[in-house]
Amino acid sequence: PYLILGKSRGTSIGSDTAVQDNDQLGQIAFVGADGTDRVTPGARIFARVNGTPGSNDLPTELVFETTADGASATTERMTIDSSGNVGIGTSSPDGTLHVHTATSGSVSAHGDADDLVVENSASGGISILTPDSGYGALFFGSPSDSIGAQVSYRQSSTEMLIGTRLSGGILKLRTADGTDALTIDASQNVGIGTTSPADVLHIVSASDGGATE
């Protein structure tokens, strides 16, 4: 069994006049007795047209709303848009998952890093919380290696790890507009001003072309 909620802009039964952008196609509302009546909504889920419909083409988003403590109307909390992107706190997610507390200004996530977008009008961030003995970590993997590099921290050893997990791994720090400033190669040689350190510490000055090792 299934339930179908359908909408047309037609004024008569059976009319198939096309719906328009932002039209609601149907909704489920949740209400409860508040001591006065059972009218005040606690939550709503509804489908809303998210674009321009055409023949056998109906772009739609799914919207979730809840009612805050002390309020009598629902507020939009989460949206799954017609592209499948999820917005929490926004109806126009910039990427696959956009967690929006408040607007940061006129800026959008870069296309190379829009799988998870966190936005706020002041300080913003992501917290990884673990027991003292556990690691909080970010792993970077690929089809060739599930852990090619990592950033991790463990409270019990006060140990912060930033590095690669491959035998030929290289660690770099960049400044200015992507300029290599420091390189640690797979032999743990450190290069400052050079990406090919020839010894344990290899410093190259750009000003005089000289090298100090």
mmCIF file of C-alpha atoms in Angstrom:
data_model
loop_
_atom_site.group_PDB
_atom_site.id
_atom_site.type_symbol
_atom_site.label_atom_id
_atom_site.label_comp_id
_atom_site.label_asym_id
_atom_site.label_seq_id
_atom_site.Cartn_x
_atom_site.Cartn_y
_atom_site.Cartn_z
ATOM 1 C CA PRO A 1 0.000 0.000 0.000
ATOM 2 C CA TYR A 2 1.086 3.556 -0.584
ATOM 3 C CA LEU A 3 -0.165 7.127 -0.289
ATOM 4 C CA ILE A 4 -0.049 9.618 -3.159
ATOM 5 C CA LEU A 5 -0.448 13.360 -2.613
ATOM 6 C CA GLY A 6 -0.964 15.192 -5.905
ATOM 7 C CA LYS A 7 -1.437 18.834 -6.911
ATOM 8 C CA SER A 8 -2.590 20.648 -10.039
ATOM 9 C CA ARG A 9 -3.123 24.357 -10.636
ATOM 10 C CA GLY A 10 -6.337 23.476 -12.442
ATOM 11 C CA THR A 11 -9.664 24.595 -10.981
ATOM 12 C CA SER A 12 -11.612 21.473 -11.875
ATOM 13 C CA ILE A 13 -11.282 17.777 -11.062
ATOM 14 C CA GLY A 14 -9.027 16.006 -13.558
ATOM 15 C CA SER A 15 -7.396 19.214 -14.799
ATOM 16 C CA ASP A 16 -3.621 18.901 -15.299
ATOM 17 C CA THR A 17 -2.612 22.565 -15.317
ATOM 18 C CA ALA A 18 1.111 22.599 -14.538
ATOM 19 C CA VAL A 19 2.359 23.501 -11.099
ATOM 20 C CA GLN A 20 4.963 26.261 -10.715
ATOM 21 C CA ASP A 21 8.200 26.842 -8.824
ATOM 22 C CA ASN A 22 7.668 26.941 -5.013
ATOM 23 C CA ASP A 23 4.247 25.265 -5.198
ATOM 24 C CA GLN A 24 3.702 22.728 -2.410
ATOM 25 C CA LEU A 25 2.728 19.312 -3.761
ATOM 26 C CA GLY A 26 1.600 17.909 -0.437
ATOM 27 C CA GLN A 27 2.454 17.835 3.242
ATOM 28 C CA ILE A 28 2.253 15.791 6.416
ATOM 29 C CA ALA A 29 1.636 17.816 9.594
ATOM 30 C CA PHE A 30 2.121 16.689 13.184
ATOM 31 C CA VAL A 31 0.027 18.369 15.901
ATOM 32 C CA GLY A 32 -0.612 17.694 19.571
ATOM 33 C CA ALA A 33 -2.941 18.887 22.292
ATOM 34 C CA ASP A 34 -1.356 21.855 24.098
ATOM 35 C CA GLY A 35 -4.000 22.269 26.795
ATOM 36 C CA THR A 36 -6.049 24.621 24.634
ATOM 37 C CA ASP A 37 -6.582 22.760 21.355
ATOM 38 C CA ARG A 38 -4.912 20.476 18.827
ATOM 39 C CA VAL A 39 -4.185 23.084 16.193
ATOM 40 C CA THR A 40 -0.635 24.242 16.875
ATOM 41 C CA PRO A 41 1.772 22.295 14.642
ATOM 42 C CA GLY A 42 4.796 20.534 16.114
ATOM 43 C CA ALA A 43 6.403 19.563 12.820
ATOM 44 C CA ARG A 44 5.771 19.391 9.072
ATOM 45 C CA ILE A 45 7.209 17.528 6.111
ATOM 46 C CA PHE A 46 6.286 18.739 2.653
ATOM 47 C CA ALA A 47 7.312 18.509 -0.984
ATOM 48 C CA ARG A 48 7.888 21.786 -2.867
ATOM 49 C CA VAL A 49 8.540 22.405 -6.554
ATOM 50 C CA ASN A 50 12.210 23.414 -6.923
ATOM 51 C CA GLY A 51 12.527 24.711 -10.482
ATOM 52 C CA THR A 52 10.492 24.972 -13.658
ATOM 53 C CA PRO A 53 8.315 21.911 -14.407
ATOM 54 C CA GLY A 54 7.921 20.557 -17.929
ATOM 55 C CA SER A 55 6.465 17.505 -19.620
ATOM 56 C CA ASN A 56 7.498 14.498 -17.464
ATOM 57 C CA ASP A 57 9.891 16.813 -15.605
ATOM 58 C CA LEU A 58 9.114 17.848 -12.026
ATOM 59 C CA PRO A 59 12.106 19.166 -10.021
ATOM 60 C CA THR A 60 11.140 18.916 -6.356
ATOM 61 C CA GLU A 61 12.666 19.392 -2.915
ATOM 62 C CA LEU A 62 11.654 17.810 0.385
ATOM 63 C CA VAL A 63 11.426 20.143 3.390
ATOM 64 C CA PHE A 64 11.444 19.319 7.118
ATOM 65 C CA GLU A 65 10.184 21.839 9.692
ATOM 66 C CA THR A 66 9.938 21.794 13.497
ATOM 67 C CA THR A 67 8.481 24.180 16.091
ATOM 68 C CA ALA A 68 10.853 25.754 18.621
ATOM 69 C CA ASP A 69 10.091 25.958 22.346
ATOM 70 C CA GLY A 70 7.796 28.922 22.978
ATOM 71 C CA ALA A 71 6.731 29.196 19.336
ATOM 72 C CA SER A 72 3.421 28.404 17.658
ATOM 73 C CA ALA A 73 4.626 27.989 14.063
ATOM 74 C CA THR A 74 7.115 25.694 12.393
ATOM 75 C CA THR A 75 10.522 26.806 11.110
ATOM 76 C CA GLU A 76 12.322 25.252 8.153
ATOM 77 C CA ARG A 77 15.207 23.112 9.456
ATOM 78 C CA MET A 78 16.366 20.805 6.673
ATOM 79 C CA THR A 79 15.922 20.652 2.917
ATOM 80 C CA ILE A 80 16.815 17.981 0.381
ATOM 81 C CA ASP A 81 16.851 19.862 -2.912
ATOM 82 C CA SER A 82 16.131 18.585 -6.409
ATOM 83 C CA SER A 83 19.836 17.756 -6.918
ATOM 84 C CA GLY A 84 19.948 15.618 -3.771
ATOM 85 C CA ASN A 85 21.971 18.176 -1.814
ATOM 86 C CA VAL A 86 21.063 18.470 1.873
ATOM 87 C CA GLY A 87 20.816 21.819 3.627
ATOM 88 C CA ILE A 88 20.537 22.067 7.418
ATOM 89 C CA GLY A 89 19.510 25.605 8.292
ATOM 90 C CA THR A 90 19.374 26.584 4.608
ATOM 91 C CA SER A 91 17.058 25.833 1.717
ATOM 92 C CA SER A 92 19.816 26.495 -0.838
ATOM 93 C CA PRO A 93 22.721 24.158 0.036
ATOM 94 C CA ASP A 94 26.074 24.947 -1.614
ATOM 95 C CA GLY A 95 27.141 21.287 -1.650
ATOM 96 C CA THR A 96 26.236 17.718 -0.825
ATOM 97 C CA LEU A 97 25.769 18.620 2.879
ATOM 98 C CA HIS A 98 25.597 22.266 3.940
ATOM 99 C CA VAL A 99 25.328 22.973 7.681
ATOM 100 C CA HIS A 100 24.240 26.623 7.918
ATOM 101 C CA THR A 101 24.041 28.435 11.256
ATOM 102 C CA ALA A 102 24.081 31.957 9.785
ATOM 103 C CA THR A 103 25.287 33.571 6.575
ATOM 104 C CA SER A 104 29.009 34.309 6.276
ATOM 105 C CA GLY A 105 28.474 36.867 3.516
ATOM 106 C CA SER A 106 28.614 36.756 -0.264
ATOM 107 C CA VAL A 107 30.613 33.558 -0.706
ATOM 108 C CA SER A 108 30.009 30.020 -1.968
ATOM 109 C CA ALA A 109 31.943 26.820 -1.416
ATOM 110 C CA HIS A 110 34.587 25.943 -4.016
ATOM 111 C CA GLY A 111 33.547 23.112 -6.305
ATOM 112 C CA ASP A 112 36.588 21.027 -5.295
ATOM 113 C CA ALA A 113 35.571 21.098 -1.613
ATOM 114 C CA ASP A 114 31.785 21.268 -1.392
ATOM 115 C CA ASP A 115 30.919 17.786 -0.125
ATOM 116 C CA LEU A 116 30.649 19.189 3.420
ATOM 117 C CA VAL A 117 30.089 22.931 3.917
ATOM 118 C CA VAL A 118 29.945 24.509 7.390
ATOM 119 C CA GLU A 119 28.841 28.160 7.486
ATOM 120 C CA ASN A 120 28.397 30.729 10.246
ATOM 121 C CA SER A 121 28.346 34.509 10.553
ATOM 122 C CA ALA A 122 31.010 34.435 13.288
ATOM 123 C CA SER A 123 33.361 31.614 14.272
ATOM 124 C CA GLY A 124 32.520 28.242 12.740
ATOM 125 C CA GLY A 125 33.980 24.791 13.039
ATOM 126 C CA ILE A 126 33.713 21.018 13.229
ATOM 127 C CA SER A 127 34.350 19.100 16.457
ATOM 128 C CA ILE A 128 35.636 15.533 16.689
ATOM 129 C CA LEU A 129 34.985 14.262 20.235
ATOM 130 C CA THR A 130 36.541 11.047 21.597
ATOM 131 C CA PRO A 131 37.496 9.533 24.984
ATOM 132 C CA ASP A 132 40.946 10.525 26.315
ATOM 133 C CA SER A 133 42.453 7.232 25.146
ATOM 134 C CA GLY A 134 40.969 7.387 21.648
ATOM 135 C CA TYR A 135 42.166 9.151 18.522
ATOM 136 C CA GLY A 136 40.162 11.841 16.773
ATOM 137 C CA ALA A 137 41.217 11.656 13.144
ATOM 138 C CA LEU A 138 40.769 12.671 9.535
ATOM 139 C CA PHE A 139 41.985 10.078 7.026
ATOM 140 C CA PHE A 140 42.689 10.756 3.345
ATOM 141 C CA GLY A 141 42.247 7.716 1.130
ATOM 142 C CA SER A 142 41.985 6.620 -2.481
ATOM 143 C CA PRO A 143 41.456 3.391 -4.428
ATOM 144 C CA SER A 144 45.211 2.740 -4.123
ATOM 145 C CA ASP A 145 45.347 3.137 -0.334
ATOM 146 C CA SER A 146 42.538 3.564 2.193
ATOM 147 C CA ILE A 147 44.821 5.672 4.412
ATOM 148 C CA GLY A 148 47.299 7.717 2.406
ATOM 149 C CA ALA A 149 47.585 10.524 4.934
ATOM 150 C CA GLN A 150 46.087 11.552 8.258
ATOM 151 C CA VAL A 151 45.557 14.294 10.816
ATOM 152 C CA SER A 152 44.877 12.956 14.301
ATOM 153 C CA TYR A 153 45.069 13.763 18.009
ATOM 154 C CA ARG A 154 44.943 11.711 21.237
ATOM 155 C CA GLN A 155 44.476 13.403 24.615
ATOM 156 C CA SER A 156 46.072 10.659 26.771
ATOM 157 C CA SER A 157 49.429 11.071 25.018
ATOM 158 C CA THR A 158 48.913 14.762 24.073
ATOM 159 C CA GLU A 159 50.017 13.664 20.606
ATOM 160 C CA MET A 160 49.123 15.522 17.424
ATOM 161 C CA LEU A 161 49.935 13.665 14.190
ATOM 162 C CA ILE A 162 50.037 15.248 10.733
ATOM 163 C CA GLY A 163 51.555 13.164 7.988
ATOM 164 C CA THR A 164 51.516 10.554 5.263
ATOM 165 C CA ARG A 165 51.071 6.790 5.549
ATOM 166 C CA LEU A 166 52.924 5.754 2.383
ATOM 167 C CA SER A 167 56.560 4.717 2.028
ATOM 168 C CA GLY A 168 57.351 7.568 -0.372
ATOM 169 C CA GLY A 169 55.171 10.147 1.330
ATOM 170 C CA ILE A 170 56.208 13.814 1.359
ATOM 171 C CA LEU A 171 54.921 16.549 3.683
ATOM 172 C CA LYS A 172 54.804 20.177 2.494
ATOM 173 C CA LEU A 173 53.895 23.563 3.953
ATOM 174 C CA ARG A 174 52.937 26.292 1.506
ATOM 175 C CA THR A 175 52.709 30.068 1.840
ATOM 176 C CA ALA A 176 51.803 33.026 -0.395
ATOM 177 C CA ASP A 177 49.837 31.812 -3.419
ATOM 178 C CA GLY A 178 50.643 28.107 -3.081
ATOM 179 C CA THR A 179 54.430 28.511 -2.909
ATOM 180 C CA ASP A 180 56.324 25.576 -1.370
ATOM 181 C CA ALA A 181 57.951 26.935 1.803
ATOM 182 C CA LEU A 182 59.011 23.758 3.619
ATOM 183 C CA THR A 183 59.328 20.167 2.446
ATOM 184 C CA ILE A 184 59.953 17.021 4.506
ATOM 185 C CA ASP A 185 60.798 14.178 2.145
ATOM 186 C CA ALA A 186 60.409 10.428 2.652
ATOM 187 C CA SER A 187 63.926 10.272 4.202
ATOM 188 C CA GLN A 188 62.934 12.952 6.748
ATOM 189 C CA ASN A 189 65.235 15.501 5.113
ATOM 190 C CA VAL A 190 63.934 19.045 5.538
ATOM 191 C CA GLY A 191 64.064 21.586 2.741
ATOM 192 C CA ILE A 192 63.353 25.289 3.230
ATOM 193 C CA GLY A 193 63.176 27.127 -0.058
ATOM 194 C CA THR A 194 63.734 23.864 -1.934
ATOM 195 C CA THR A 195 61.524 20.860 -2.634
ATOM 196 C CA SER A 196 64.528 18.514 -3.053
ATOM 197 C CA PRO A 197 66.543 18.676 0.181
ATOM 198 C CA ALA A 198 70.015 17.149 -0.220
ATOM 199 C CA ASP A 199 70.694 16.719 3.501
ATOM 200 C CA VAL A 200 69.037 16.610 6.907
ATOM 201 C CA LEU A 201 68.473 20.380 6.662
ATOM 202 C CA HIS A 202 68.798 22.133 3.319
ATOM 203 C CA ILE A 203 68.056 25.881 3.176
ATOM 204 C CA VAL A 204 68.009 27.817 -0.074
ATOM 205 C CA SER A 205 67.803 31.608 -0.064
ATOM 206 C CA ALA A 206 65.916 33.048 -2.995
ATOM 207 C CA SER A 207 67.567 36.431 -2.529
ATOM 208 C CA ASP A 208 71.158 35.389 -3.294
ATOM 209 C CA GLY A 209 70.711 31.997 -4.906
ATOM 210 C CA GLY A 210 72.981 30.450 -2.292
ATOM 211 C CA ALA A 211 72.423 27.318 -0.259
ATOM 212 C CA THR A 212 73.148 26.474 3.375
ATOM 213 C CA GLU A 213 73.190 22.868 4.530
#
